[in-house]
mmCIF file of N, CA and C in Angstrom:
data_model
loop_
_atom_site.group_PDB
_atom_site.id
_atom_site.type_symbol
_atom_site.label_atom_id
_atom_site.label_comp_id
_atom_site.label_asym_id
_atom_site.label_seq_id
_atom_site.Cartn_x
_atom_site.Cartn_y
_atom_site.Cartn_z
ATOM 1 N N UNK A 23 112.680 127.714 107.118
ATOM 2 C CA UNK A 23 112.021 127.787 105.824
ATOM 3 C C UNK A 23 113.047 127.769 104.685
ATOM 4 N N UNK A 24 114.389 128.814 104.787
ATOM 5 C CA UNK A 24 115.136 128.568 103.917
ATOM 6 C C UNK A 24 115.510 127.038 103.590
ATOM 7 N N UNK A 25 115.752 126.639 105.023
ATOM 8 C CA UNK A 25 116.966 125.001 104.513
ATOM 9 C C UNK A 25 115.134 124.223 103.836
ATOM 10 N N UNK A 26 114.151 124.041 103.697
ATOM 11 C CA UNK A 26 112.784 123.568 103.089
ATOM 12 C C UNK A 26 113.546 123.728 101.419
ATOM 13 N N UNK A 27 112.824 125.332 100.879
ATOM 14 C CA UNK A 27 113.266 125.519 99.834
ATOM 15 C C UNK A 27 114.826 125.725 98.946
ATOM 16 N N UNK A 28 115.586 125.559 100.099
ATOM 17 C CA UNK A 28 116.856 124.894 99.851
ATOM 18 C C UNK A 28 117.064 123.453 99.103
ATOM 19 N N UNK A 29 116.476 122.753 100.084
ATOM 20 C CA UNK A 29 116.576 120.682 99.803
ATOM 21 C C UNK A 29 115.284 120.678 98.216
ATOM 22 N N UNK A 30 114.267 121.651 98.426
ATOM 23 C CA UNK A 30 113.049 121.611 97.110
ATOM 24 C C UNK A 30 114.015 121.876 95.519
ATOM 25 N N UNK A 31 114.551 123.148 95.822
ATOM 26 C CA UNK A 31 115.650 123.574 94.889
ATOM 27 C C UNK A 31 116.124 122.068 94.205
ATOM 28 N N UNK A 32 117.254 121.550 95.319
ATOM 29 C CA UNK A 32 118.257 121.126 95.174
ATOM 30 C C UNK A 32 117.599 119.439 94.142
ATOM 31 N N UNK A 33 116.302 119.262 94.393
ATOM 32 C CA UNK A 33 115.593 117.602 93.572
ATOM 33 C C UNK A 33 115.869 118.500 92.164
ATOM 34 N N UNK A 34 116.883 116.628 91.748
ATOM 35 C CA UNK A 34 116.498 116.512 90.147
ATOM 36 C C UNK A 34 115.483 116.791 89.875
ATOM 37 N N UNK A 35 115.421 117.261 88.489
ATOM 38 C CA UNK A 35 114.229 117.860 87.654
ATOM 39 C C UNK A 35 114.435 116.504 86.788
ATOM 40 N N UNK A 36 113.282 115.732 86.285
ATOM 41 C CA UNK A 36 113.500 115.276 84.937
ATOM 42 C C UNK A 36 112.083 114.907 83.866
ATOM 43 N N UNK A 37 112.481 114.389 83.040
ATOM 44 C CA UNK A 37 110.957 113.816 82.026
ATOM 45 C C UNK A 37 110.754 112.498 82.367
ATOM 46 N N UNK A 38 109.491 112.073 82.330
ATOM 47 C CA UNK A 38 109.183 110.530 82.221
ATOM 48 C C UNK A 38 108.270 110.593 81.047
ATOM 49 N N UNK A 39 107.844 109.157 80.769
ATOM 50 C CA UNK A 39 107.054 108.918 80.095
ATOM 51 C C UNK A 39 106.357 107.474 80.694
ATOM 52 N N UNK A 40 105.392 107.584 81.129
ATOM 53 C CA UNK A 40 104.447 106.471 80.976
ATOM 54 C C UNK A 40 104.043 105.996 80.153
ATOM 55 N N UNK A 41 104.305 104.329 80.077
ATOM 56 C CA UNK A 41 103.936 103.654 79.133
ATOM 57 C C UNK A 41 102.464 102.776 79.045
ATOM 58 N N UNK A 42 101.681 103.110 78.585
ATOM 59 C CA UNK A 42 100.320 102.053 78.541
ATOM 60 C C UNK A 42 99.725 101.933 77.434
ATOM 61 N N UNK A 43 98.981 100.968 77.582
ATOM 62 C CA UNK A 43 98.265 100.142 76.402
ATOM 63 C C UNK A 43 97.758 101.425 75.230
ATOM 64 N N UNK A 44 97.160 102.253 76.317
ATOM 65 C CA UNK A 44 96.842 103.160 75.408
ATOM 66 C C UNK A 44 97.554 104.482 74.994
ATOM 67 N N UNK A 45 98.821 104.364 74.908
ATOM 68 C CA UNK A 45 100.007 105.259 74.256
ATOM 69 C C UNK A 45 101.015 105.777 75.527
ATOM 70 N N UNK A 46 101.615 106.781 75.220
ATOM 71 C CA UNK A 46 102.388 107.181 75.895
ATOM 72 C C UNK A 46 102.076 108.503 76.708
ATOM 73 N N UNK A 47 102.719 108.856 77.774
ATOM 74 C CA UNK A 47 101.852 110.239 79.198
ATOM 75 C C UNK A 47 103.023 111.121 79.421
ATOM 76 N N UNK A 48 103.516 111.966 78.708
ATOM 77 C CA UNK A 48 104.958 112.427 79.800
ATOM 78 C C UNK A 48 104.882 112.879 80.764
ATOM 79 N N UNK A 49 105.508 113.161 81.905
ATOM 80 C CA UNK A 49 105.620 113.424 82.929
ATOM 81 C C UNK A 49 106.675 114.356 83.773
ATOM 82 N N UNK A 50 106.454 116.332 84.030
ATOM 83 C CA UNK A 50 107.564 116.211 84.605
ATOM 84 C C UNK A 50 107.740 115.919 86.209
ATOM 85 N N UNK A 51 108.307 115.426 86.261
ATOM 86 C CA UNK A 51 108.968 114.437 87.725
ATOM 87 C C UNK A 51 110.666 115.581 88.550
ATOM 88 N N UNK A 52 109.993 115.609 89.691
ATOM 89 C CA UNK A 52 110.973 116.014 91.080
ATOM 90 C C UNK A 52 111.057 114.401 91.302
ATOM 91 N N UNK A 53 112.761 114.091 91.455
ATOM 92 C CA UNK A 53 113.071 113.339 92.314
ATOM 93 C C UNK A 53 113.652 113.162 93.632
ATOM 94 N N UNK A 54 113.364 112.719 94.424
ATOM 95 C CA UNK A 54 113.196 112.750 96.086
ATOM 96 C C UNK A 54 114.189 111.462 96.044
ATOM 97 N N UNK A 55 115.076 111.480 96.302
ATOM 98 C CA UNK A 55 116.590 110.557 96.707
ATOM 99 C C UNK A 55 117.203 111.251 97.413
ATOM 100 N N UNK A 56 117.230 111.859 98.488
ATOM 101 C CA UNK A 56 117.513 111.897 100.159
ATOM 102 C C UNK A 56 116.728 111.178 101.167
ATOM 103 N N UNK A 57 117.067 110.736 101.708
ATOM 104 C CA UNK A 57 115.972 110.606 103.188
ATOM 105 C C UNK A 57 115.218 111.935 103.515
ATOM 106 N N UNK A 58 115.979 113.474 103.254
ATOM 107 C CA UNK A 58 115.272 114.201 104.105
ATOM 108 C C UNK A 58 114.558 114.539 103.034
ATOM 109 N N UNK A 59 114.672 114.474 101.424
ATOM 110 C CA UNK A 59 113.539 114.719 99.997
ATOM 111 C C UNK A 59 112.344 113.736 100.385
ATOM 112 N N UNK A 60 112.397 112.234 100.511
ATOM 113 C CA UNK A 60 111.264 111.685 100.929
ATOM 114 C C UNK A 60 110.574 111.631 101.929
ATOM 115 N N UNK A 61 111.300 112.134 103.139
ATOM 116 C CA UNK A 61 110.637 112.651 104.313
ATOM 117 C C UNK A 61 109.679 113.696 104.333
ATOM 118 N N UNK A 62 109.807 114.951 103.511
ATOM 119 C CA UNK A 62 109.367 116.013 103.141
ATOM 120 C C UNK A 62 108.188 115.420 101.988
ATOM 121 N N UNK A 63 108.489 114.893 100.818
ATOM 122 C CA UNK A 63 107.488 114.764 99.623
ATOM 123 C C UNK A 63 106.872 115.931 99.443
ATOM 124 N N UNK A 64 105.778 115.894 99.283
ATOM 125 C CA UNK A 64 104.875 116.762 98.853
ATOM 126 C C UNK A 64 103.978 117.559 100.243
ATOM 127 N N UNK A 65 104.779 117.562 101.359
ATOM 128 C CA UNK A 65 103.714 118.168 102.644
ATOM 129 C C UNK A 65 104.145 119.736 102.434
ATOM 130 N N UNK A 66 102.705 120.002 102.558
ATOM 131 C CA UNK A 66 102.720 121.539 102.715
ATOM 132 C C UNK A 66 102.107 122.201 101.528
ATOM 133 N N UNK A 67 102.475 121.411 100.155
ATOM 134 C CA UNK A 67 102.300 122.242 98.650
ATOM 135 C C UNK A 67 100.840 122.574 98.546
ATOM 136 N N UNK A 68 100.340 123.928 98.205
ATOM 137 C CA UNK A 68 99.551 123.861 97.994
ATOM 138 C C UNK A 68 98.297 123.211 96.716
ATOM 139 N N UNK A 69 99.097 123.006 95.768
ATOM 140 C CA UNK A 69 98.501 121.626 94.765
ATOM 141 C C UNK A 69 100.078 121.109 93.774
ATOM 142 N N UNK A 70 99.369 120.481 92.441
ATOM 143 C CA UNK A 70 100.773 119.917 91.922
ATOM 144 C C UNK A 70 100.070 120.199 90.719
ATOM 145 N N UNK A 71 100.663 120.329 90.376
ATOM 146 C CA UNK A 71 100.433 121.177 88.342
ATOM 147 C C UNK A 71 99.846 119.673 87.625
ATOM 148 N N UNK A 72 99.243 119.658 86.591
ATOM 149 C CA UNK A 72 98.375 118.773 85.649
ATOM 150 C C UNK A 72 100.125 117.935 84.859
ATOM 151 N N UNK A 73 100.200 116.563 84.891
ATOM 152 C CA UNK A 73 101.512 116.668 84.496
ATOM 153 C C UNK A 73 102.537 116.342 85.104
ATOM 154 N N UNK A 74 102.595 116.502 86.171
ATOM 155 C CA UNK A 74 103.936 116.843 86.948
ATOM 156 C C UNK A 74 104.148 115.694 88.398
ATOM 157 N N UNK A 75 104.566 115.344 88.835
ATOM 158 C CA UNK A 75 104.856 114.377 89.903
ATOM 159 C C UNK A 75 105.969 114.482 90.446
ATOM 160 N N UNK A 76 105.968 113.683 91.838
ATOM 161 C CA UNK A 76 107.394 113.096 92.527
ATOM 162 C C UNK A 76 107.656 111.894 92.405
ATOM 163 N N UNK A 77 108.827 111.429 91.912
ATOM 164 C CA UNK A 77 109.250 110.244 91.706
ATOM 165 C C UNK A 77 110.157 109.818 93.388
ATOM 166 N N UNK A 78 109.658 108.812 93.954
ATOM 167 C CA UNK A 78 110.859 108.495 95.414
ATOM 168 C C UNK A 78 111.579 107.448 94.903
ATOM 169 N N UNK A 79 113.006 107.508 94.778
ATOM 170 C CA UNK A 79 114.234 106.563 94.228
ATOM 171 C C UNK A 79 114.988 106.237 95.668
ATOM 172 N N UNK A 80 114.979 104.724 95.585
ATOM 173 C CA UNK A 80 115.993 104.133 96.456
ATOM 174 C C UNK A 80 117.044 103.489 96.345
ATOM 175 N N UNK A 81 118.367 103.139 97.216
ATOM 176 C CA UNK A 81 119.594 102.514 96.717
ATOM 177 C C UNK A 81 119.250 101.288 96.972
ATOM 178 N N UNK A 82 118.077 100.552 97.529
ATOM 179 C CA UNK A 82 118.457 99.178 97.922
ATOM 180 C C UNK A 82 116.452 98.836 97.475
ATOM 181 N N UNK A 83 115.779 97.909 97.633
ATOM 182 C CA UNK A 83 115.062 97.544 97.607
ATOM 183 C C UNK A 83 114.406 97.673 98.802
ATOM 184 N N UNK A 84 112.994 98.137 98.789
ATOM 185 C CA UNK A 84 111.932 98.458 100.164
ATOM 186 C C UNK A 84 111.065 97.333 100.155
ATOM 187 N N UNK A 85 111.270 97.151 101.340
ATOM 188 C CA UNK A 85 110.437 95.792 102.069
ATOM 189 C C UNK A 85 108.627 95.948 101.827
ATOM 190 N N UNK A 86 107.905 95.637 101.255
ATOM 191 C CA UNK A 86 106.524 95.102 100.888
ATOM 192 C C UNK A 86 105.804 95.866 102.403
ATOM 193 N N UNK A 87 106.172 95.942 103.432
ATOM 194 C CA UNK A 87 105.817 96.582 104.511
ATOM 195 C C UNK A 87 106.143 98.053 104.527
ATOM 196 N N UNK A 88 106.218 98.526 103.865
ATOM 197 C CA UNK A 88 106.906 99.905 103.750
ATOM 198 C C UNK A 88 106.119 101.204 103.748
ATOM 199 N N UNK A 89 105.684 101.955 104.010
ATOM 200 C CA UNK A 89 104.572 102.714 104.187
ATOM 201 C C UNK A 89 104.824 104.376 104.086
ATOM 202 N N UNK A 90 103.545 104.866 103.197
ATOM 203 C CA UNK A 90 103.823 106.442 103.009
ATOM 204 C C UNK A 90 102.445 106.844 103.383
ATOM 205 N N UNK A 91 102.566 108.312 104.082
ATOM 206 C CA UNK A 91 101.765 108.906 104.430
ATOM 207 C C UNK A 91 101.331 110.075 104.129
ATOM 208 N N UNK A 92 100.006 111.027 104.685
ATOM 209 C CA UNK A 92 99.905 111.885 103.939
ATOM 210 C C UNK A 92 99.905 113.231 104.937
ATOM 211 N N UNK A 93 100.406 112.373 105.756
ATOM 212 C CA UNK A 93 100.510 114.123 107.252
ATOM 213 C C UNK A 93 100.803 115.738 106.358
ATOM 214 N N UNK A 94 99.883 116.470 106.890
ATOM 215 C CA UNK A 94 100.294 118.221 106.108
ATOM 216 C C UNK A 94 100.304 117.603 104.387
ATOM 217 N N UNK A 95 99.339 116.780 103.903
ATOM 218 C CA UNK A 95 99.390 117.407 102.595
ATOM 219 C C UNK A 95 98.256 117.539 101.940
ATOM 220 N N UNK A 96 98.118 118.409 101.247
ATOM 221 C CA UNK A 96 96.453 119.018 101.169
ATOM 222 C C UNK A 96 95.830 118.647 100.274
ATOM 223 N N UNK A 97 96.319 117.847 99.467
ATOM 224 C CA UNK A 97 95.162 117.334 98.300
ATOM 225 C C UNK A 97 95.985 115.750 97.821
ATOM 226 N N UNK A 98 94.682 115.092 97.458
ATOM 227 C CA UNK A 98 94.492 113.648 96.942
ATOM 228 C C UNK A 98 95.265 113.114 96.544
ATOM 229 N N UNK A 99 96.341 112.291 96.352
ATOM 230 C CA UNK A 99 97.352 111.864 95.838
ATOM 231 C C UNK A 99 97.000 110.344 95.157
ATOM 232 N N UNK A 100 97.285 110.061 93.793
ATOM 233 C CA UNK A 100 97.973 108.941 93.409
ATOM 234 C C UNK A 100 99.406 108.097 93.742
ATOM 235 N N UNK A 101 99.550 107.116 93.930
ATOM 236 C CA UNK A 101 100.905 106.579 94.344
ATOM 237 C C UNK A 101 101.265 104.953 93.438
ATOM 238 N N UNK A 102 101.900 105.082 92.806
ATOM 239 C CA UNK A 102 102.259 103.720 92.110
ATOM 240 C C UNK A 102 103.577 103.254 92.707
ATOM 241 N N UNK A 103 103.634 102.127 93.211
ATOM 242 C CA UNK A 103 105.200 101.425 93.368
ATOM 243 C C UNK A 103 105.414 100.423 92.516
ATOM 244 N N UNK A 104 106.752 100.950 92.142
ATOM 245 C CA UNK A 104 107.619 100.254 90.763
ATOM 246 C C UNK A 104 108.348 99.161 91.051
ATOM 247 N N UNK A 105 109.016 98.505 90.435
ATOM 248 C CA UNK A 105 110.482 97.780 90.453
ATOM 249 C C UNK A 105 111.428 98.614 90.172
ATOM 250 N N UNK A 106 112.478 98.231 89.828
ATOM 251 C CA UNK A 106 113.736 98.354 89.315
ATOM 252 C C UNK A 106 113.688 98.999 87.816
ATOM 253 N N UNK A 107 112.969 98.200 87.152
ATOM 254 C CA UNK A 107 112.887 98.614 85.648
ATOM 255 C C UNK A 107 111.843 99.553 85.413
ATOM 256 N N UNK A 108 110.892 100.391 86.623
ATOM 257 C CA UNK A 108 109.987 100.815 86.485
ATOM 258 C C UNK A 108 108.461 100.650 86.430
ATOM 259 N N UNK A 109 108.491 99.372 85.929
ATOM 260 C CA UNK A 109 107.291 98.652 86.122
ATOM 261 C C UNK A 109 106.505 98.775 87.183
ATOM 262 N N UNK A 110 104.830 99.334 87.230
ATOM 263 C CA UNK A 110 104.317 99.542 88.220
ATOM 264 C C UNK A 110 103.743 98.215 88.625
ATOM 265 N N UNK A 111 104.074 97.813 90.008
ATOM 266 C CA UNK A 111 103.559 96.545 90.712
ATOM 267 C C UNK A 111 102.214 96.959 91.353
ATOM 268 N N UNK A 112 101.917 98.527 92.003
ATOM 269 C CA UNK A 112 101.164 98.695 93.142
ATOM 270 C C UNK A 112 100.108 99.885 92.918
ATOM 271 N N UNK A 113 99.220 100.096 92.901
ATOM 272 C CA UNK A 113 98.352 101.162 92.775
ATOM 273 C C UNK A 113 97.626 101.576 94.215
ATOM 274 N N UNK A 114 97.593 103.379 94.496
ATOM 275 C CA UNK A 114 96.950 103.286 95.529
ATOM 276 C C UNK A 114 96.412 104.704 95.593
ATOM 277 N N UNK A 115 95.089 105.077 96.191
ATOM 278 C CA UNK A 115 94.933 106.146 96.055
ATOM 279 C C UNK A 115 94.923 107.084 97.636
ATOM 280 N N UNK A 116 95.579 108.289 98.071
ATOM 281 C CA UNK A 116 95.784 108.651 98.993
ATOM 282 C C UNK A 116 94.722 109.846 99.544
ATOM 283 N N UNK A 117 93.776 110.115 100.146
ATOM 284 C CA UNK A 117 93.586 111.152 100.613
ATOM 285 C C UNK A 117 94.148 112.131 101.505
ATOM 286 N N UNK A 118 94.280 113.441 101.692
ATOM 287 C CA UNK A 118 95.047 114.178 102.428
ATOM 288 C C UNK A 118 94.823 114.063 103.578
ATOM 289 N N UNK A 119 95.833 114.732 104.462
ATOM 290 C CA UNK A 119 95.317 114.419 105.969
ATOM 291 C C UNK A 119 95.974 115.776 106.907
ATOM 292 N N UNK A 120 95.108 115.840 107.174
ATOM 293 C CA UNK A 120 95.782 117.503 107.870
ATOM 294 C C UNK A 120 95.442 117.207 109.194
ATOM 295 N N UNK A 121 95.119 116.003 109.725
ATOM 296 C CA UNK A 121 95.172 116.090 111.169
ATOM 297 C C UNK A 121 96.246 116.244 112.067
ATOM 298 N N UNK A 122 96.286 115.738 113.356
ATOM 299 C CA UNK A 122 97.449 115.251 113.673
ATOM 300 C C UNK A 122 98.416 114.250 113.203
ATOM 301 N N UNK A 123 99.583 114.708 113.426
ATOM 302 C CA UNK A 123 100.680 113.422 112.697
ATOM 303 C C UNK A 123 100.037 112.150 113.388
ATOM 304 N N UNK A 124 100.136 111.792 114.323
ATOM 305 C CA UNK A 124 99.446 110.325 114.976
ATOM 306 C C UNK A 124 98.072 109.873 114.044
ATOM 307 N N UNK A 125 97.575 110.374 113.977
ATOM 308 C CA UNK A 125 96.008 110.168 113.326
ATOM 309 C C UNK A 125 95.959 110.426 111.854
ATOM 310 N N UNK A 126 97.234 110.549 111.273
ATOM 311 C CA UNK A 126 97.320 110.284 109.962
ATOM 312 C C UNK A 126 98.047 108.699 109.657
ATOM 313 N N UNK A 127 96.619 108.139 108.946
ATOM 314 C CA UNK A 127 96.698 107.192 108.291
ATOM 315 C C UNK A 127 98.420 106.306 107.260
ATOM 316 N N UNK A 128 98.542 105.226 107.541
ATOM 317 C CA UNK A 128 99.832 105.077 106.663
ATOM 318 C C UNK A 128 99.547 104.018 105.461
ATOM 319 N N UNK A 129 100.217 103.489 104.325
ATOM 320 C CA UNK A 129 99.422 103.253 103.188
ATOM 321 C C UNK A 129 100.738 102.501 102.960
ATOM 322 N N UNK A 130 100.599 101.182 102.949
ATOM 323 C CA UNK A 130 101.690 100.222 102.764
ATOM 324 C C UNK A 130 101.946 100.070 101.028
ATOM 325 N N UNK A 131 102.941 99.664 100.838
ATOM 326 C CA UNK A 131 102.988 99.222 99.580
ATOM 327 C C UNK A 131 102.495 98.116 98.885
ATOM 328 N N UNK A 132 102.670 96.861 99.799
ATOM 329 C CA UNK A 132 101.886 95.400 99.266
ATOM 330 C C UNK A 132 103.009 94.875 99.192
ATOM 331 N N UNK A 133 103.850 95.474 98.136
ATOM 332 C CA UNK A 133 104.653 94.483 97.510
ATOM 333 C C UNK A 133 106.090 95.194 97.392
ATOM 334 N N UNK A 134 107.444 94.418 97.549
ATOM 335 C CA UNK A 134 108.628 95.008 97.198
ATOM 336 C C UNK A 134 108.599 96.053 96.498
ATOM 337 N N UNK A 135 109.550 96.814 96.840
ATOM 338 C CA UNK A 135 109.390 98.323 95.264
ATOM 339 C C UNK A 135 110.903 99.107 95.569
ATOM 340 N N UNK A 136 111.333 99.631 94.595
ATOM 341 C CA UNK A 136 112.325 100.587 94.435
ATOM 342 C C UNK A 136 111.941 101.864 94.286
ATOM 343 N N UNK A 137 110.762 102.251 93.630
ATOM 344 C CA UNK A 137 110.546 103.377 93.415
ATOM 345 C C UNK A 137 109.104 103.670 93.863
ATOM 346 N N UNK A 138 108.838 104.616 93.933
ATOM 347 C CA UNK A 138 107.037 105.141 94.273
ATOM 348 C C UNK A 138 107.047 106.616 93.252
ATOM 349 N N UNK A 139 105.816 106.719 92.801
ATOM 350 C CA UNK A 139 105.152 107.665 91.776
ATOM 351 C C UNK A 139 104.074 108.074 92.237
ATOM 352 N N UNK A 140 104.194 109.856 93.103
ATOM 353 C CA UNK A 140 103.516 110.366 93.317
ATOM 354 C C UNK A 140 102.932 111.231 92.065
ATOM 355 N N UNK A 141 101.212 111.314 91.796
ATOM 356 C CA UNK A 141 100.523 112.284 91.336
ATOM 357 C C UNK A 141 99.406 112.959 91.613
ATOM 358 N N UNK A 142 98.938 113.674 91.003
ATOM 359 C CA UNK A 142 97.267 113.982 91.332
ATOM 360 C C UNK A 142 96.498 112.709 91.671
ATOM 361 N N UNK A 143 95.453 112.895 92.493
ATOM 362 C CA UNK A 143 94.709 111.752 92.604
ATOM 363 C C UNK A 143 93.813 111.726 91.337
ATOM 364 N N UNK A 144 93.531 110.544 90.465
ATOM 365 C CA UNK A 144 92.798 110.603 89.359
ATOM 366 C C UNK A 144 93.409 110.553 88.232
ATOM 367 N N UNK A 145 95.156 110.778 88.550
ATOM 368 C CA UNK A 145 95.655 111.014 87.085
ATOM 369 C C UNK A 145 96.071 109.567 86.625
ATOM 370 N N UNK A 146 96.334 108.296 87.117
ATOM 371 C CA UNK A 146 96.498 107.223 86.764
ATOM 372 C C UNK A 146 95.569 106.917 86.091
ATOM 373 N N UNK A 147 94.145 107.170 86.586
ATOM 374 C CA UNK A 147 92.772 106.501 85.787
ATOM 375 C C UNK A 147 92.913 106.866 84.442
ATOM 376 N N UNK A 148 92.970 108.753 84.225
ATOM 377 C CA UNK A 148 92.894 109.605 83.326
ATOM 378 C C UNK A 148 93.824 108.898 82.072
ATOM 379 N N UNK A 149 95.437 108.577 82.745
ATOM 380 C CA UNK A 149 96.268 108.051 81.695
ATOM 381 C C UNK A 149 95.626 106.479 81.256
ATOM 382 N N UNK A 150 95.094 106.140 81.635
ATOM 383 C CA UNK A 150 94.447 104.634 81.624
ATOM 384 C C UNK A 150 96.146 103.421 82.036
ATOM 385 N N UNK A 151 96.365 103.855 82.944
ATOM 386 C CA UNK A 151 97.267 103.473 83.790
ATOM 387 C C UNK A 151 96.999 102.355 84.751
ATOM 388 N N UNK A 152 97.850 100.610 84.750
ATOM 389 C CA UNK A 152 97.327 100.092 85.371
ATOM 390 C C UNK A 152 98.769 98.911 85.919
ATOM 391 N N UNK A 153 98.509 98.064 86.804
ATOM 392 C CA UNK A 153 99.622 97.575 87.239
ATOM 393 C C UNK A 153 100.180 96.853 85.991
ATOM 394 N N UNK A 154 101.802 96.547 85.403
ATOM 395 C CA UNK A 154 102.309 96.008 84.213
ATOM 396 C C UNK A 154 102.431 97.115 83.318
ATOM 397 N N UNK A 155 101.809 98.319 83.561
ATOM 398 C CA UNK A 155 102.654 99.282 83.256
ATOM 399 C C UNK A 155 103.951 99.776 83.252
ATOM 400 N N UNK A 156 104.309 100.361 82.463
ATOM 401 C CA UNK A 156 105.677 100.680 83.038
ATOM 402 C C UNK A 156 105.884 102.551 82.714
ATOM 403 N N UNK A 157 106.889 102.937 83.924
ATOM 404 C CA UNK A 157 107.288 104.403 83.849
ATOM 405 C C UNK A 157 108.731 104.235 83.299
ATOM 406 N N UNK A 158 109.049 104.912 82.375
ATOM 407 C CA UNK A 158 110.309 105.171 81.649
ATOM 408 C C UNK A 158 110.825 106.536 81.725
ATOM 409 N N UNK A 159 111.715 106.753 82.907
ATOM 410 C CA UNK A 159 113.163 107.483 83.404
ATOM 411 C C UNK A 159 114.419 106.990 83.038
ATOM 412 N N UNK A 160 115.505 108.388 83.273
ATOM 413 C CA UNK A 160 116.593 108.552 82.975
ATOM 414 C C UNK A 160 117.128 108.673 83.970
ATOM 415 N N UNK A 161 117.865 108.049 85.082
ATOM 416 C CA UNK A 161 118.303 108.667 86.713
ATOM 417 C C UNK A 161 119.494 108.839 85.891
#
């Protein structure tokens, strides 16, 4: 449990701002740039504050086949995959899955991406958030 809230500790903290047609969303954002931060994500939490998200950052570009899941996590998730510049290419909405790891569902991306944007499920709609959007970070 310690080494858990050890690696939780240890994610950048930062601000975003979502950009859309209809103004601007800030966002505070945990970033998950380990293998063992995106391995972990959000399993276990019991919810995620109004606001607040995981951003997953990679060093190389993820193959269009690439897939996230929702094993041990207890509530609804939003997921956008970005480019490079942030730009959301991918929209998807996740339900939780507390079954067995095998029998939890996996949720491809579609399309190339560098980054993925975990939130509440619902909060993309709420921001009026849509693909050609873009998320604006500081790594």
């Amino acid at each position: 449990m310690m080494a858990l809230v050890a690696d939780r500790q240890s994610m950048q903290e930062i601000v975003g701002q979502l950009a859309t047609e209809g103004g601007r969303h800030e966002l505070a954002l945990e970033v998950a740039q380990t293998s063992r931060q995106r391995r972990k994500g959000l399993m276990e939490r019991p919810s995620l504050p109004v606001n607040t998200g995981m951003l997953f950052t990679y060093d190389e570009q993820q193959p269009a086949q690439s897939s996230f899941w929702m094993y041990q996590t207890r509530f609804p998730i939003d997921i956008a995959f970005l480019d490079q510049r942030g730009e959301i290419l991918s929209v998807e909405t996740m339900p939780p899955c507390t079954r067995q790891r095998e029998d939890c569902p996996r949720y491809s991306a579609g399309v190339p991406f560098w980054m993925a944007l975990e939130l509440n499920a619902g909060a993309l709609d709420a921001m009026g958030v849509s693909v050609g959007d873009r998320l604006e970070v500081d790594l």
